[in-house]
Amino acid sequence: MLICPYKEQVKGVIERFANEGVEYGRCVTVDGSQGQESNVVIFMFTKPRTAELTGLGFLSSYQRLNVAMTRAKKLMVAVVNMGIWNERFVAIAKSRNTRFLAGLLQHAVDKGDILRWEGPSTVHRPFESAAPPLN
Protein backbone atom coordinates (compact mmCIF):
# COMPACT_ATOMS: atom_id res chain seq x y z
CA MET A 1 0.00 0.00 0.00
CA LEU A 2 1.22 3.50 -0.85
CA ILE A 3 -0.03 6.29 1.41
CA CYS A 4 0.05 9.96 0.47
CA PRO A 5 -1.13 12.85 2.64
CA TYR A 6 -3.16 14.60 -0.07
CA LYS A 7 -5.59 13.54 -2.81
CA GLU A 8 -3.57 15.44 -5.43
CA GLN A 9 -0.52 13.35 -4.55
CA VAL A 10 -2.50 10.12 -4.88
CA LYS A 11 -3.64 11.21 -8.35
CA GLY A 12 -0.07 12.13 -9.30
CA VAL A 13 1.36 8.82 -8.09
CA ILE A 14 -1.31 6.79 -9.88
CA GLU A 15 -0.74 8.73 -13.11
CA ARG A 16 3.05 8.51 -12.93
CA PHE A 17 3.06 4.81 -12.10
CA ALA A 18 0.65 4.10 -14.96
CA ASN A 19 2.89 6.02 -17.38
CA GLU A 20 5.96 4.10 -16.17
CA GLY A 21 4.23 0.70 -16.07
CA VAL A 22 4.80 0.30 -12.33
CA GLU A 23 2.55 -2.25 -10.65
CA TYR A 24 1.51 -1.75 -7.03
CA GLY A 25 -1.30 -2.73 -4.69
CA ARG A 26 -3.18 0.44 -3.91
CA CYS A 27 -2.49 4.13 -3.38
CA VAL A 28 -4.64 5.97 -0.86
CA THR A 29 -4.70 9.07 1.30
CA VAL A 30 -4.02 8.79 5.01
CA ASP A 31 -7.73 9.12 5.68
CA GLY A 32 -8.42 6.42 3.08
CA SER A 33 -5.95 4.08 4.79
CA GLN A 34 -7.70 4.20 8.14
CA GLY A 35 -8.85 0.73 9.13
CA GLN A 36 -6.64 -0.95 6.50
CA GLU A 37 -3.37 -2.84 6.89
CA SER A 38 -0.73 -4.10 4.52
CA ASN A 39 2.43 -6.17 4.95
CA VAL A 40 4.43 -3.36 3.34
CA VAL A 41 3.50 0.32 3.42
CA ILE A 42 5.28 3.15 1.65
CA PHE A 43 4.43 6.55 3.11
CA MET A 44 5.19 9.61 1.00
CA PHE A 45 6.04 12.52 3.29
CA THR A 46 5.31 16.00 1.99
CA LYS A 47 7.72 18.89 1.72
CA PRO A 48 7.09 21.91 3.97
CA ARG A 49 6.50 24.99 1.84
CA THR A 50 7.29 27.79 4.28
CA ALA A 51 9.00 28.39 7.59
CA GLU A 52 5.65 28.73 9.32
CA LEU A 53 4.18 25.82 11.26
CA THR A 54 1.21 25.88 8.91
CA GLY A 55 3.75 25.26 6.15
CA LEU A 56 4.33 21.82 7.64
CA GLY A 57 0.70 21.10 6.82
CA PHE A 58 -0.10 17.43 7.25
CA LEU A 59 3.16 16.79 9.09
CA SER A 60 2.05 18.89 12.05
CA SER A 61 -0.79 16.47 12.88
CA TYR A 62 0.29 13.73 15.30
CA GLN A 63 -3.00 11.88 14.84
CA ARG A 64 -2.72 11.71 11.05
CA LEU A 65 0.95 10.72 11.19
CA ASN A 66 0.02 8.00 13.67
CA VAL A 67 -2.60 6.61 11.28
CA ALA A 68 -0.13 6.61 8.38
CA MET A 69 2.70 5.06 10.38
CA THR A 70 0.66 2.21 11.86
CA ARG A 71 -0.79 0.60 8.71
CA ALA A 72 2.20 -1.70 8.10
CA LYS A 73 2.22 -5.26 9.45
CA LYS A 74 5.86 -6.01 8.58
CA LEU A 75 7.68 -3.12 6.87
CA MET A 76 7.18 0.64 6.85
CA VAL A 77 9.10 2.71 4.30
CA ALA A 78 8.93 6.48 4.61
CA VAL A 79 9.96 8.54 1.59
CA VAL A 80 11.34 11.79 3.00
CA ASN A 81 13.29 14.67 1.50
CA MET A 82 15.79 15.01 4.36
CA GLY A 83 17.40 17.95 2.59
CA ILE A 84 14.51 20.22 3.56
CA TRP A 85 15.05 19.62 7.27
CA ASN A 86 17.45 22.49 7.71
CA GLU A 87 17.91 24.42 10.97
CA ARG A 88 14.79 26.55 10.43
CA PHE A 89 12.45 23.58 10.04
CA VAL A 90 14.18 21.68 12.84
CA ALA A 91 13.53 24.62 15.18
CA ILE A 92 9.85 24.70 14.17
CA ALA A 93 9.46 20.95 14.64
CA LYS A 94 11.10 21.03 18.07
CA SER A 95 9.24 24.06 19.38
CA ARG A 96 5.67 23.15 18.48
CA ASN A 97 3.36 20.16 18.57
CA THR A 98 5.47 18.39 15.95
CA ARG A 99 8.00 16.93 18.36
CA PHE A 100 6.78 13.46 17.38
CA LEU A 101 7.86 14.08 13.79
CA ALA A 102 11.22 15.55 14.85
CA GLY A 103 11.84 12.56 17.12
CA LEU A 104 10.85 10.09 14.41
CA LEU A 105 13.24 11.57 11.86
CA GLN A 106 16.07 11.88 14.40
CA HIS A 107 15.58 8.26 15.48
CA ALA A 108 15.92 7.09 11.87
CA VAL A 109 19.09 9.17 11.41
CA ASP A 110 20.58 7.94 14.71
CA LYS A 111 19.94 4.29 13.83
CA GLY A 112 21.43 4.68 10.36
CA ASP A 113 18.11 3.71 8.78
CA ILE A 114 18.26 6.42 6.13
CA LEU A 115 19.20 5.57 2.55
CA ARG A 116 20.38 8.47 0.43
CA TRP A 117 19.04 8.51 -3.13
CA GLU A 118 20.61 10.71 -5.78
CA GLY A 119 19.54 8.77 -8.84
CA PRO A 120 19.26 5.21 -10.12
CA SER A 121 22.89 4.30 -9.46
CA THR A 122 23.52 6.07 -6.14
CA VAL A 123 22.30 4.73 -2.83
CA HIS A 124 24.41 5.62 0.17
CA ARG A 125 23.99 4.59 3.76
CA PRO A 126 23.75 6.26 6.24
CA PHE A 127 22.37 9.71 5.49
CA GLU A 128 24.73 12.44 6.58
CA SER A 129 22.52 15.24 7.85
CA ALA A 130 23.54 18.83 7.22
CA ALA A 131 21.18 19.91 9.99
CA PRO A 132 22.05 19.74 13.68
CA PRO A 133 20.61 16.89 15.78
CA LEU A 134 16.90 17.30 16.50
CA ASN A 135 17.12 16.53 20.23
Coordinates of N, CA and C in Angstrom, one line a residue:
M1 N 0.8 -1.2 0.0 CA 0.0 0.0 0.0 C 0.9 1.2 0.0
L2 N 0.6 2.2 -0.9 CA 1.2 3.5 -0.8 C 0.3 4.5 -0.2
I3 N 0.8 5.3 0.7 CA 0.0 6.3 1.4 C 0.5 7.7 1.1
C4 N -0.3 8.6 0.7 CA 0.0 10.0 0.5 C -0.8 10.8 1.3
P5 N -0.3 12.0 1.8 CA -1.1 12.9 2.6 C -2.3 13.5 1.9
Y6 N -2.1 13.8 0.6 CA -3.2 14.6 -0.1 C -3.7 13.9 -1.3
K7 N -5.0 14.2 -1.6 CA -5.6 13.5 -2.8 C -4.8 13.8 -4.1
E8 N -4.3 15.1 -4.2 CA -3.6 15.4 -5.4 C -2.3 14.6 -5.6
Q9 N -1.7 14.2 -4.5 CA -0.5 13.3 -4.6 C -0.9 11.9 -5.0
V10 N -2.0 11.4 -4.5 CA -2.5 10.1 -4.9 C -2.7 10.1 -6.4
K11 N -3.4 11.1 -6.9 CA -3.6 11.2 -8.4 C -2.3 11.2 -9.1
G12 N -1.4 12.0 -8.6 CA -0.1 12.1 -9.3 C 0.7 10.8 -9.3
V13 N 0.7 10.1 -8.2 CA 1.4 8.8 -8.1 C 0.7 7.8 -9.0
I14 N -0.6 7.7 -9.0 CA -1.3 6.8 -9.9 C -1.0 7.1 -11.3
E15 N -1.0 8.3 -11.7 CA -0.7 8.7 -13.1 C 0.7 8.4 -13.5
R16 N 1.6 8.8 -12.6 CA 3.0 8.5 -12.9 C 3.3 7.0 -13.0
F17 N 2.8 6.3 -12.1 CA 3.1 4.8 -12.1 C 2.5 4.2 -13.3
A18 N 1.3 4.6 -13.7 CA 0.6 4.1 -15.0 C 1.5 4.4 -16.2
N19 N 2.0 5.6 -16.3 CA 2.9 6.0 -17.4 C 4.2 5.2 -17.4
E20 N 4.7 4.8 -16.3 CA 6.0 4.1 -16.2 C 5.8 2.6 -16.2
G21 N 4.5 2.1 -16.1 CA 4.2 0.7 -16.1 C 4.6 0.0 -14.7
V22 N 4.5 0.8 -13.7 CA 4.8 0.3 -12.3 C 3.5 -0.3 -11.7
E23 N 3.7 -1.6 -11.3 CA 2.6 -2.3 -10.7 C 2.7 -2.1 -9.1
Y24 N 1.5 -1.9 -8.5 CA 1.5 -1.8 -7.0 C 0.1 -2.2 -6.6
G25 N 0.0 -2.3 -5.2 CA -1.3 -2.7 -4.7 C -2.4 -1.6 -4.8
R26 N -2.2 -0.7 -3.9 CA -3.2 0.4 -3.9 C -2.5 1.7 -3.4
C27 N -3.0 2.8 -3.8 CA -2.5 4.1 -3.4 C -3.7 4.9 -2.8
V28 N -3.5 5.3 -1.6 CA -4.6 6.0 -0.9 C -4.1 7.2 -0.1
T29 N -5.1 8.0 0.4 CA -4.7 9.1 1.3 C -4.6 8.5 2.7
V30 N -4.1 9.3 3.6 CA -4.0 8.8 5.0 C -5.4 8.5 5.5
D31 N -6.4 9.4 5.2 CA -7.7 9.1 5.7 C -8.3 7.9 5.0
G32 N -8.0 7.6 3.8 CA -8.4 6.4 3.1 C -7.8 5.1 3.6
S33 N -6.6 5.3 4.3 CA -6.0 4.1 4.8 C -6.5 3.7 6.2
Q34 N -7.2 4.5 6.8 CA -7.7 4.2 8.1 C -8.5 2.9 8.1
G35 N -8.2 2.0 9.0 CA -8.8 0.7 9.1 C -8.3 -0.3 8.2
Q36 N -7.3 0.0 7.4 CA -6.6 -0.9 6.5 C -5.3 -1.3 7.0
E37 N -4.7 -2.4 6.6 CA -3.4 -2.8 6.9 C -2.8 -3.4 5.6
S38 N -1.4 -3.5 5.6 CA -0.7 -4.1 4.5 C 0.6 -4.6 5.1
N39 N 1.1 -5.7 4.5 CA 2.4 -6.2 5.0 C 3.5 -5.1 4.8
V40 N 3.5 -4.4 3.6 CA 4.4 -3.4 3.3 C 3.7 -2.1 3.0
V41 N 4.1 -1.0 3.7 CA 3.5 0.3 3.4 C 4.6 1.3 3.1
I42 N 4.4 2.1 2.0 CA 5.3 3.2 1.6 C 4.5 4.4 1.9
F43 N 5.1 5.3 2.8 CA 4.4 6.5 3.1 C 5.2 7.7 2.5
M44 N 4.6 8.5 1.7 CA 5.2 9.6 1.0 C 5.0 10.9 1.8
F45 N 6.1 11.3 2.5 CA 6.0 12.5 3.3 C 5.9 13.7 2.3
T46 N 5.4 14.8 2.8 CA 5.3 16.0 2.0 C 6.4 17.0 2.4
K47 N 6.7 17.9 1.5 CA 7.7 18.9 1.7 C 7.1 20.2 2.3
P48 N 7.6 20.6 3.5 CA 7.1 21.9 4.0 C 7.3 23.0 3.0
R49 N 6.4 23.9 2.8 CA 6.5 25.0 1.8 C 7.0 26.3 2.4
T50 N 6.8 26.5 3.7 CA 7.3 27.8 4.3 C 7.9 27.5 5.6
A51 N 8.4 28.5 6.3 CA 9.0 28.4 7.6 C 8.0 28.5 8.7
E52 N 6.7 28.7 8.3 CA 5.7 28.7 9.3 C 5.2 27.3 9.7
L53 N 4.7 27.1 10.9 CA 4.2 25.8 11.3 C 3.1 25.3 10.3
T54 N 2.3 26.3 9.9 CA 1.2 25.9 8.9 C 1.8 25.4 7.6
G55 N 3.1 25.8 7.3 CA 3.7 25.3 6.1 C 4.1 23.8 6.3
L56 N 4.1 23.3 7.5 CA 4.3 21.8 7.6 C 3.1 21.0 7.3
G57 N 1.9 21.7 7.2 CA 0.7 21.1 6.8 C 0.4 19.8 7.5
F58 N 0.2 18.8 6.7 CA -0.1 17.4 7.3 C 0.9 17.0 8.3
L59 N 2.1 17.3 8.2 CA 3.2 16.8 9.1 C 3.0 17.3 10.5
S60 N 2.2 18.4 10.7 CA 2.1 18.9 12.0 C 1.0 18.2 12.8
S61 N 0.3 17.2 12.2 CA -0.8 16.5 12.9 C -0.3 15.1 13.4
Y62 N -0.1 15.0 14.7 CA 0.3 13.7 15.3 C -0.7 12.6 15.0
Q63 N -2.0 12.9 15.1 CA -3.0 11.9 14.8 C -2.9 11.3 13.4
R64 N -2.8 12.2 12.4 CA -2.7 11.7 11.1 C -1.4 11.0 10.8
L65 N -0.3 11.5 11.3 CA 0.9 10.7 11.2 C 0.8 9.3 11.8
N66 N 0.2 9.3 13.0 CA 0.0 8.0 13.7 C -0.8 7.0 12.8
V67 N -1.8 7.5 12.2 CA -2.6 6.6 11.3 C -1.7 6.1 10.2
A68 N -1.0 7.0 9.5 CA -0.1 6.6 8.4 C 1.0 5.6 8.8
M69 N 1.5 5.8 10.0 CA 2.7 5.1 10.4 C 2.3 3.7 11.0
T70 N 1.1 3.5 11.2 CA 0.7 2.2 11.9 C -0.1 1.3 11.0
R71 N -0.1 1.5 9.7 CA -0.8 0.6 8.7 C 0.0 -0.6 8.3
A72 N 1.3 -0.6 8.6 CA 2.2 -1.7 8.1 C 2.2 -2.8 9.1
K73 N 2.1 -4.1 8.6 CA 2.2 -5.3 9.5 C 3.7 -5.7 9.6
K74 N 4.5 -5.5 8.5 CA 5.9 -6.0 8.6 C 6.9 -4.9 8.3
L75 N 6.7 -4.1 7.3 CA 7.7 -3.1 6.9 C 7.0 -1.8 6.6
M76 N 7.6 -0.7 7.1 CA 7.2 0.6 6.9 C 8.3 1.4 6.2
V77 N 8.1 1.9 5.0 CA 9.1 2.7 4.3 C 8.6 4.1 4.2
A78 N 9.3 5.1 4.7 CA 8.9 6.5 4.6 C 9.8 7.2 3.6
V79 N 9.2 7.8 2.6 CA 10.0 8.5 1.6 C 10.0 10.0 2.0
V80 N 11.2 10.5 2.4 CA 11.3 11.8 3.0 C 12.4 12.5 2.3
N81 N 12.2 13.8 2.0 CA 13.3 14.7 1.5 C 14.0 15.3 2.7
M82 N 15.1 14.6 3.2 CA 15.8 15.0 4.4 C 16.5 16.3 4.1
G83 N 16.7 16.7 2.9 CA 17.4 18.0 2.6 C 16.6 19.2 3.0
I84 N 15.3 19.1 3.2 CA 14.5 20.2 3.6 C 14.5 20.4 5.1
W85 N 15.1 19.5 5.8 CA 15.0 19.6 7.3 C 16.3 20.4 7.7
N86 N 16.3 21.6 7.3 CA 17.4 22.5 7.7 C 17.2 23.1 9.1
E87 N 18.0 23.9 9.6 CA 17.9 24.4 11.0 C 16.6 25.1 11.2
R88 N 16.0 25.8 10.2 CA 14.8 26.5 10.4 C 13.6 25.6 10.7
F89 N 13.5 24.5 9.9 CA 12.4 23.6 10.0 C 12.7 22.7 11.3
V90 N 13.9 22.4 11.6 CA 14.2 21.7 12.8 C 13.7 22.5 14.0
A91 N 14.0 23.8 14.1 CA 13.5 24.6 15.2 C 12.0 24.6 15.3
I92 N 11.3 24.7 14.2 CA 9.9 24.7 14.2 C 9.4 23.4 14.7
A93 N 9.9 22.3 14.2 CA 9.5 21.0 14.6 C 9.7 20.7 16.1
K94 N 10.8 21.2 16.7 CA 11.1 21.0 18.1 C 10.3 21.9 19.0
S95 N 9.9 23.1 18.5 CA 9.2 24.1 19.4 C 7.7 24.0 19.4
R96 N 7.1 23.2 18.6 CA 5.7 23.1 18.5 C 5.2 21.7 18.8
N97 N 4.0 21.5 18.3 CA 3.4 20.2 18.6 C 3.8 19.1 17.6
T98 N 4.9 19.4 16.9 CA 5.5 18.4 15.9 C 6.7 17.7 16.5
R99 N 6.8 17.6 17.8 CA 8.0 16.9 18.4 C 8.0 15.5 18.0
F100 N 6.9 14.9 17.8 CA 6.8 13.5 17.4 C 7.5 13.3 16.1
L101 N 7.2 14.2 15.1 CA 7.9 14.1 13.8 C 9.4 14.3 13.9
A102 N 9.8 15.3 14.7 CA 11.2 15.5 14.9 C 11.9 14.3 15.5
G103 N 11.3 13.7 16.5 CA 11.8 12.6 17.1 C 11.9 11.4 16.2
L104 N 10.9 11.2 15.4 CA 10.9 10.1 14.4 C 12.0 10.2 13.4
L105 N 12.2 11.4 12.8 CA 13.2 11.6 11.9 C 14.6 11.4 12.5
Q106 N 14.8 12.0 13.7 CA 16.1 11.9 14.4 C 16.4 10.4 14.7
H107 N 15.4 9.7 15.2 CA 15.6 8.3 15.5 C 16.1 7.5 14.2
A108 N 15.5 7.8 13.1 CA 15.9 7.1 11.9 C 17.4 7.5 11.5
V109 N 17.7 8.7 11.7 CA 19.1 9.2 11.4 C 20.0 8.5 12.4
D110 N 19.7 8.5 13.7 CA 20.6 7.9 14.7 C 20.8 6.5 14.5
K111 N 19.8 5.7 14.0 CA 19.9 4.3 13.8 C 20.6 3.9 12.5
G112 N 20.8 4.9 11.7 CA 21.4 4.7 10.4 C 20.4 4.0 9.4
D113 N 19.2 4.3 9.6 CA 18.1 3.7 8.8 C 17.7 4.6 7.6
I114 N 18.6 5.5 7.2 CA 18.3 6.4 6.1 C 19.1 6.0 4.9
L115 N 18.5 5.8 3.8 CA 19.2 5.6 2.6 C 19.2 6.9 1.7
R116 N 20.3 7.3 1.2 CA 20.4 8.5 0.4 C 20.2 8.1 -1.0
W117 N 19.3 8.8 -1.7 CA 19.0 8.5 -3.1 C 19.4 9.7 -4.0
E118 N 20.3 9.6 -4.9 CA 20.6 10.7 -5.8 C 20.4 10.3 -7.2
G119 N 19.8 9.2 -7.5 CA 19.5 8.8 -8.8 C 19.6 7.3 -8.9
P120 N 19.3 6.7 -10.0 CA 19.3 5.2 -10.1 C 20.5 4.5 -9.7
S121 N 21.7 5.0 -9.8 CA 22.9 4.3 -9.5 C 23.6 4.7 -8.2
T122 N 22.9 5.6 -7.3 CA 23.5 6.1 -6.1 C 22.7 5.9 -4.9
V123 N 22.9 4.9 -4.1 CA 22.3 4.7 -2.8 C 23.4 4.7 -1.8
H124 N 23.4 5.6 -0.9 CA 24.4 5.6 0.2 C 23.8 5.4 1.5
R125 N 24.5 4.8 2.4 CA 24.0 4.6 3.8 C 25.1 4.9 4.7
P126 N 25.0 5.6 5.8 CA 23.7 6.3 6.2 C 23.7 7.7 5.7
F127 N 22.5 8.3 5.9 CA 22.4 9.7 5.5 C 23.2 10.6 6.4
E128 N 23.9 11.5 5.8 CA 24.7 12.4 6.6 C 24.0 13.8 6.6
S129 N 23.4 14.1 7.7 CA 22.5 15.2 7.8 C 23.3 16.5 7.9
A130 N 22.9 17.5 7.2 CA 23.5 18.8 7.2 C 23.0 19.6 8.4
A131 N 21.8 19.2 8.9 CA 21.2 19.9 10.0 C 21.7 19.4 11.3
P132 N 21.6 20.2 12.4 CA 22.0 19.7 13.7 C 21.1 18.7 14.2
P133 N 21.5 17.9 15.2 CA 20.6 16.9 15.8 C 19.3 17.5 16.2
L134 N 18.2 16.8 16.1 CA 16.9 17.3 16.5 C 16.6 17.3 18.0
N135 N 17.4 16.6 18.8 CA 17.1 16.5 20.2 C 17.8 17.6 21.0

